[in-house]
Amino acid sequence: MGSGRDKRKKQKGSKPGVGAAKTEKKTQKNLAKGERREARKAQSEENDIDALLARFKLQDEENNAVRIVEKCPPPTARVYASVQPLNDKEIIMFGGEWLDPKEDTMHVYADLYVFNTQTMQWKQIISPNGPLPRTSHQAVVTKSYMYVFGGEFTSRNHDKFRHYSDLWRIDTSTWVWEQVGVKGSSPSPTPRSGHRMIAYKNIIVMFGGFYDTGKTTRYYNDVWVFDLDSLTWENKQNALGATGPSPRGGCQLALHAETSTVYVIGGYSVKQSIKSNVVGSKSKGKKEVDDDDEKGIVHDDIWALDLIKWSWQKVKKEGMAPTPRTSFGLAVQQSKGKAIIFGGVFDQEGQGDKMYSELFNEAYQFNMNSRRWFPVTVKPPKSKSKNQESNSETTLDSALSKATQDKNASAARAATLIQAAFRGYVVRKAYETYRVGGKVSELLYSPATYGIDWDSKDLIRPRARSAPTLFVLKNTLWLWGGMVEIGHTDVVLDDLWCLDLNKLDGWKCMKENSGGDEAFKELSNDSDDDEN
């Protein structure tokens, strides 16, 4: 159930069709961010990874016993956390990260939550002596334990990284942590992030990932197996040979238990250019890696790993497959043998060296029996009267009115802000325009509805996003959070949706997004600049 791509640094610039004045304003904002980062470097403790982790350990030592906080507030918005089904009604969430767009500071977590999809209640598990804060790690739940491997810690100014190679497990009956896999001198995986893991019978299978030194990034395509009985690692590369997927991080794994097969879907890597350093006129030249000239590769291939024969097979793309993308969420519906994906992002080159991102809110299913792709087609609501169908705004108006009935809800508070900012307008008509992937859309100035795609008119659905978290419980697909890019600001969502995979009778928003005001204010200012 991993979500996320490699957290590469993408050069952000003007999007096609945006004026020079706006580009200059964005440049000045980025320069201001850089100045704030330089100012924070003087505060060495805030950006010193050792100091930050030492502070966490001191705080952790204050907890001398396991505590469970029932009916606690939901976890704060985050991405790249691990989310796994705990049973047929609960999921367990650990770690993750959140980038404060206002202060441009990174926050990495080590908290542990359990969510009950029947009662819609969260509880926090406070257990001492556990793993350090991390993001882009992986977790699996099997045999009454949750296992956590790898990941990374990032400094507040997100310039320094520390990758982990430790393996932890927590007993879900006692909520006690312990570090495992350190017995003897057996080999073990190198530190990494962006890898993927699945649990199968008495083993854990891990594939891929990356290691970022700050200057260069190394990607992996190795396969490791952790034996749950002997608590030891085994590298399967020699048995698998040279055939198989290329090195990558941020892919997704889908286990088809019936055929003992793991599917590797997509991923991302960076290819560095090679330049020639000519020493003399008669020299043939010396080839060097050009660290400044990198090309991102979005992998859209599928590979099947046979867990019995330990062999790779490339899967031919058949059916109605999704377009290339990365950072999509994936969950498996084992009862139907289907892997379901949602969302993702594809970075496209604009003028010069600039790039812009196209986000997706489509859902596709990969049938692991026939090995074919199909779109997830959500059924329209029951037929309405002609008067309702004649006006496409009726459904939107009704939905917004319903969303603002509770005066304490964020939708109602946002409506008040809209009234203050747009005097003389009807509240529901106050929109701002934005451009994503060359398409102009309308976005309501409201953090409450920020996670909703209103373009679909009669069928509301989650807004396009990258890094969503997906999981399946009792043939219901759940979607939590993700990330969108507004202008030059990455906004992390924490909305919650569900879709009945048997009925496919429409997405249901179970929790509205709780943030996003600052991004909307920036978007509003940018739109005003475009008009002047």
Tab-separated table of N, CA, C and O in Angstrom, residues 198 205 207 221 223 239-241 243-246 248 251-256 259-266 300-317 366-373:
chain	number	residue	atom	x	y	z
A	198	ILE	N	6.268	-6.565	0.378
A	198	ILE	CA	5.014	-7.306	0.557
A	198	ILE	C	5.293	-8.500	1.467
A	198	ILE	O	6.437	-8.981	1.537
A	205	VAL	N	9.149	-9.874	1.096
A	205	VAL	CA	9.887	-9.636	-0.135
A	205	VAL	C	10.054	-8.130	-0.323
A	205	VAL	O	9.083	-7.378	-0.234
A	207	PHE	N	11.846	-4.976	-2.813
A	207	PHE	CA	12.415	-4.671	-4.139
A	207	PHE	C	12.743	-3.188	-4.243
A	207	PHE	O	11.998	-2.327	-3.793
A	221	ASN	N	17.664	-2.355	-8.026
A	221	ASN	CA	16.683	-3.309	-8.547
A	221	ASN	C	16.907	-4.687	-7.937
A	221	ASN	O	16.558	-5.704	-8.534
A	223	VAL	N	16.470	-7.766	-5.129
A	223	VAL	CA	15.362	-8.417	-4.429
A	223	VAL	C	15.910	-9.076	-3.173
A	223	VAL	O	16.847	-9.873	-3.241
A	239	ALA	N	20.090	-15.783	-7.757
A	239	ALA	CA	19.113	-16.757	-8.244
A	239	ALA	C	18.295	-16.190	-9.405
A	239	ALA	O	17.912	-16.917	-10.327
A	240	LEU	N	18.057	-14.872	-9.383
A	240	LEU	CA	17.233	-14.256	-10.418
A	240	LEU	C	18.007	-13.941	-11.688
A	240	LEU	O	17.421	-13.841	-12.768
A	241	GLY	N	19.315	-13.763	-11.592
A	241	GLY	CA	20.106	-13.459	-12.777
A	241	GLY	C	19.966	-12.005	-13.210
A	241	GLY	O	19.455	-11.149	-12.484
A	243	THR	N	18.194	-10.787	-15.811
A	243	THR	CA	16.888	-10.396	-16.344
A	243	THR	C	16.010	-9.825	-15.238
A	243	THR	O	15.982	-10.346	-14.133
A	244	GLY	N	15.298	-8.755	-15.564
A	244	GLY	CA	14.397	-8.172	-14.579
A	244	GLY	C	14.252	-6.688	-14.789
A	244	GLY	O	14.846	-6.103	-15.698
A	245	PRO	N	13.454	-6.026	-13.964
A	245	PRO	CA	13.239	-4.589	-14.113
A	245	PRO	C	14.518	-3.808	-13.843
A	245	PRO	O	15.382	-4.243	-13.082
A	246	SER	N	14.641	-2.643	-14.476
A	246	SER	CA	15.792	-1.778	-14.274
A	246	SER	C	15.728	-1.145	-12.883
A	246	SER	O	14.662	-1.116	-12.254
A	248	ARG	N	15.139	1.294	-9.864
A	248	ARG	CA	14.100	2.307	-9.722
A	248	ARG	C	13.659	2.425	-8.272
A	248	ARG	O	13.887	1.535	-7.451
A	251	CYS	N	8.180	2.590	-7.149
A	251	CYS	CA	7.269	1.731	-7.915
A	251	CYS	C	6.169	1.245	-6.969
A	251	CYS	O	6.076	1.689	-5.835
A	252	GLN	N	5.333	0.339	-7.434
A	252	GLN	CA	4.343	-0.290	-6.577
A	252	GLN	C	4.408	-1.799	-6.761
A	252	GLN	O	4.691	-2.278	-7.870
A	253	LEU	N	4.159	-2.527	-5.678
A	253	LEU	CA	4.109	-3.989	-5.717
A	253	LEU	C	2.683	-4.456	-5.478
A	253	LEU	O	1.980	-3.913	-4.619
A	254	ALA	N	2.281	-5.462	-6.245
A	254	ALA	CA	0.957	-6.058	-6.076
A	254	ALA	C	1.122	-7.569	-5.970
A	254	ALA	O	1.654	-8.209	-6.892
A	255	LEU	N	0.688	-8.130	-4.866
A	255	LEU	CA	0.799	-9.570	-4.648
A	255	LEU	C	-0.457	-10.273	-5.125
A	255	LEU	O	-1.571	-9.917	-4.726
A	256	HIS	N	-0.279	-11.279	-5.997
A	256	HIS	CA	-1.373	-12.165	-6.388
A	256	HIS	C	-1.123	-13.488	-5.672
A	256	HIS	O	-0.398	-14.362	-6.160
A	259	THR	N	-1.509	-17.134	-7.306
A	259	THR	CA	-0.493	-17.663	-8.222
A	259	THR	C	0.929	-17.459	-7.694
A	259	THR	O	1.892	-17.688	-8.424
A	260	SER	N	1.064	-17.017	-6.442
A	260	SER	CA	2.384	-16.780	-5.836
A	260	SER	C	3.241	-15.863	-6.711
A	260	SER	O	4.411	-16.133	-6.973
A	261	THR	N	2.635	-14.765	-7.148
A	261	THR	CA	3.304	-13.835	-8.054
A	261	THR	C	3.237	-12.423	-7.504
A	261	THR	O	2.199	-11.997	-6.988
A	262	VAL	N	4.356	-11.709	-7.616
A	262	VAL	CA	4.404	-10.297	-7.254
A	262	VAL	C	4.608	-9.487	-8.528
A	262	VAL	O	5.512	-9.784	-9.318
A	263	TYR	N	3.771	-8.483	-8.724
A	263	TYR	CA	3.890	-7.609	-9.884
A	263	TYR	C	4.558	-6.294	-9.481
A	263	TYR	O	4.159	-5.669	-8.488
A	264	VAL	N	5.585	-5.911	-10.236
A	264	VAL	CA	6.251	-4.625	-10.057
A	264	VAL	C	5.694	-3.679	-11.118
A	264	VAL	O	5.819	-3.936	-12.316
A	265	ILE	N	5.068	-2.593	-10.673
A	265	ILE	CA	4.384	-1.674	-11.583
A	265	ILE	C	5.009	-0.292	-11.488
A	265	ILE	O	5.048	0.315	-10.414
A	266	GLY	N	5.521	0.205	-12.624
A	266	GLY	CA	6.005	1.578	-12.711
A	266	GLY	C	7.253	1.848	-11.902
A	266	GLY	O	8.059	0.961	-11.605
A	300	ASP	N	6.916	2.832	-17.010
A	300	ASP	CA	5.512	2.401	-17.088
A	300	ASP	C	5.410	0.926	-17.467
A	300	ASP	O	4.389	0.478	-17.988
A	301	ASP	N	6.471	0.178	-17.195
A	301	ASP	CA	6.466	-1.251	-17.492
A	301	ASP	C	5.948	-2.047	-16.297
A	301	ASP	O	5.810	-1.536	-15.186
A	302	ILE	N	5.642	-3.326	-16.542
A	302	ILE	CA	5.176	-4.244	-15.506
A	302	ILE	C	5.999	-5.526	-15.584
A	302	ILE	O	6.211	-6.069	-16.671
A	303	TRP	N	6.460	-5.982	-14.425
A	303	TRP	CA	7.215	-7.232	-14.342
A	303	TRP	C	6.549	-8.164	-13.337
A	303	TRP	O	6.002	-7.701	-12.326
A	304	ALA	N	6.601	-9.448	-13.635
A	304	ALA	CA	6.035	-10.463	-12.741
A	304	ALA	C	7.168	-11.267	-12.119
A	304	ALA	O	8.032	-11.789	-12.832
A	305	LEU	N	7.172	-11.365	-10.791
A	305	LEU	CA	8.180	-12.136	-10.067
A	305	LEU	C	7.525	-13.393	-9.511
A	305	LEU	O	6.624	-13.313	-8.666
A	306	ASP	N	7.969	-14.542	-9.998
A	306	ASP	CA	7.458	-15.833	-9.537
A	306	ASP	C	8.135	-16.182	-8.213
A	306	ASP	O	9.355	-16.364	-8.156
A	307	LEU	N	7.357	-16.282	-7.134
A	307	LEU	CA	7.919	-16.538	-5.810
A	307	LEU	C	8.210	-18.010	-5.551
A	307	LEU	O	8.765	-18.342	-4.496
A	308	ILE	N	7.849	-18.871	-6.487
A	308	ILE	CA	8.161	-20.296	-6.359
A	308	ILE	C	9.442	-20.617	-7.144
A	308	ILE	O	10.383	-21.216	-6.606
A	309	LYS	N	9.477	-20.194	-8.401
A	309	LYS	CA	10.645	-20.452	-9.254
A	309	LYS	C	11.717	-19.375	-9.102
A	309	LYS	O	12.846	-19.578	-9.540
A	310	TRP	N	11.384	-18.246	-8.518
A	310	TRP	CA	12.280	-17.096	-8.403
A	310	TRP	C	12.823	-16.717	-9.777
A	310	TRP	O	14.007	-16.816	-10.066
A	311	SER	N	11.886	-16.266	-10.614
A	311	SER	CA	12.231	-15.845	-11.971
A	311	SER	C	11.393	-14.627	-12.355
A	311	SER	O	10.265	-14.461	-11.871
A	312	TRP	N	11.951	-13.787	-13.232
A	312	TRP	CA	11.270	-12.597	-13.719
A	312	TRP	C	10.624	-12.861	-15.074
A	312	TRP	O	11.133	-13.627	-15.873
A	313	GLN	N	9.515	-12.176	-15.319
A	313	GLN	CA	8.888	-12.190	-16.638
A	313	GLN	C	8.293	-10.813	-16.901
A	313	GLN	O	7.559	-10.273	-16.075
A	314	LYS	N	8.633	-10.232	-18.062
A	314	LYS	CA	8.056	-8.941	-18.415
A	314	LYS	C	6.637	-9.146	-18.920
A	314	LYS	O	6.376	-10.011	-19.754
A	315	VAL	N	5.715	-8.307	-18.420
A	315	VAL	CA	4.304	-8.446	-18.750
A	315	VAL	C	3.954	-7.474	-19.874
A	315	VAL	O	4.245	-6.280	-19.794
A	316	LYS	N	3.348	-8.000	-20.910
A	316	LYS	CA	2.925	-7.162	-22.024
A	316	LYS	C	1.763	-6.274	-21.590
A	316	LYS	O	0.852	-6.713	-20.903
A	317	LYS	N	1.830	-5.007	-22.000
A	317	LYS	CA	0.779	-4.066	-21.632
A	317	LYS	C	-0.438	-4.289	-22.533
A	317	LYS	O	-0.388	-4.065	-23.740
A	366	PHE	N	-5.788	-3.373	-12.550
A	366	PHE	CA	-5.003	-4.365	-13.287
A	366	PHE	C	-5.471	-5.742	-12.842
A	366	PHE	O	-5.310	-6.124	-11.674
A	367	ASN	N	-6.098	-6.487	-13.777
A	367	ASN	CA	-6.580	-7.829	-13.470
A	367	ASN	C	-5.390	-8.785	-13.499
A	367	ASN	O	-4.806	-9.034	-14.550
A	368	MET	N	-5.026	-9.305	-12.344
A	368	MET	CA	-3.833	-10.143	-12.246
A	368	MET	C	-4.064	-11.554	-12.769
A	368	MET	O	-3.112	-12.316	-12.929
A	369	ASN	N	-5.305	-11.912	-13.043
A	369	ASN	CA	-5.597	-13.205	-13.659
A	369	ASN	C	-5.412	-13.142	-15.173
A	369	ASN	O	-4.750	-13.989	-15.764
A	370	SER	N	-5.993	-12.116	-15.804
A	370	SER	CA	-5.875	-11.972	-17.260
A	370	SER	C	-4.712	-11.086	-17.669
A	370	SER	O	-4.352	-11.026	-18.840
A	371	ARG	N	-4.121	-10.385	-16.688
A	371	ARG	CA	-3.015	-9.455	-16.936
A	371	ARG	C	-3.409	-8.364	-17.935
A	371	ARG	O	-2.666	-8.028	-18.843
A	372	ARG	N	-4.581	-7.810	-17.719
A	372	ARG	CA	-5.084	-6.731	-18.563
A	372	ARG	C	-5.527	-5.553	-17.694
A	372	ARG	O	-5.978	-5.743	-16.556
A	373	TRP	N	-5.403	-4.348	-18.267
A	373	TRP	CA	-5.826	-3.123	-17.601
A	373	TRP	C	-7.275	-2.772	-17.969
A	373	TRP	O	-7.692	-2.987	-19.101
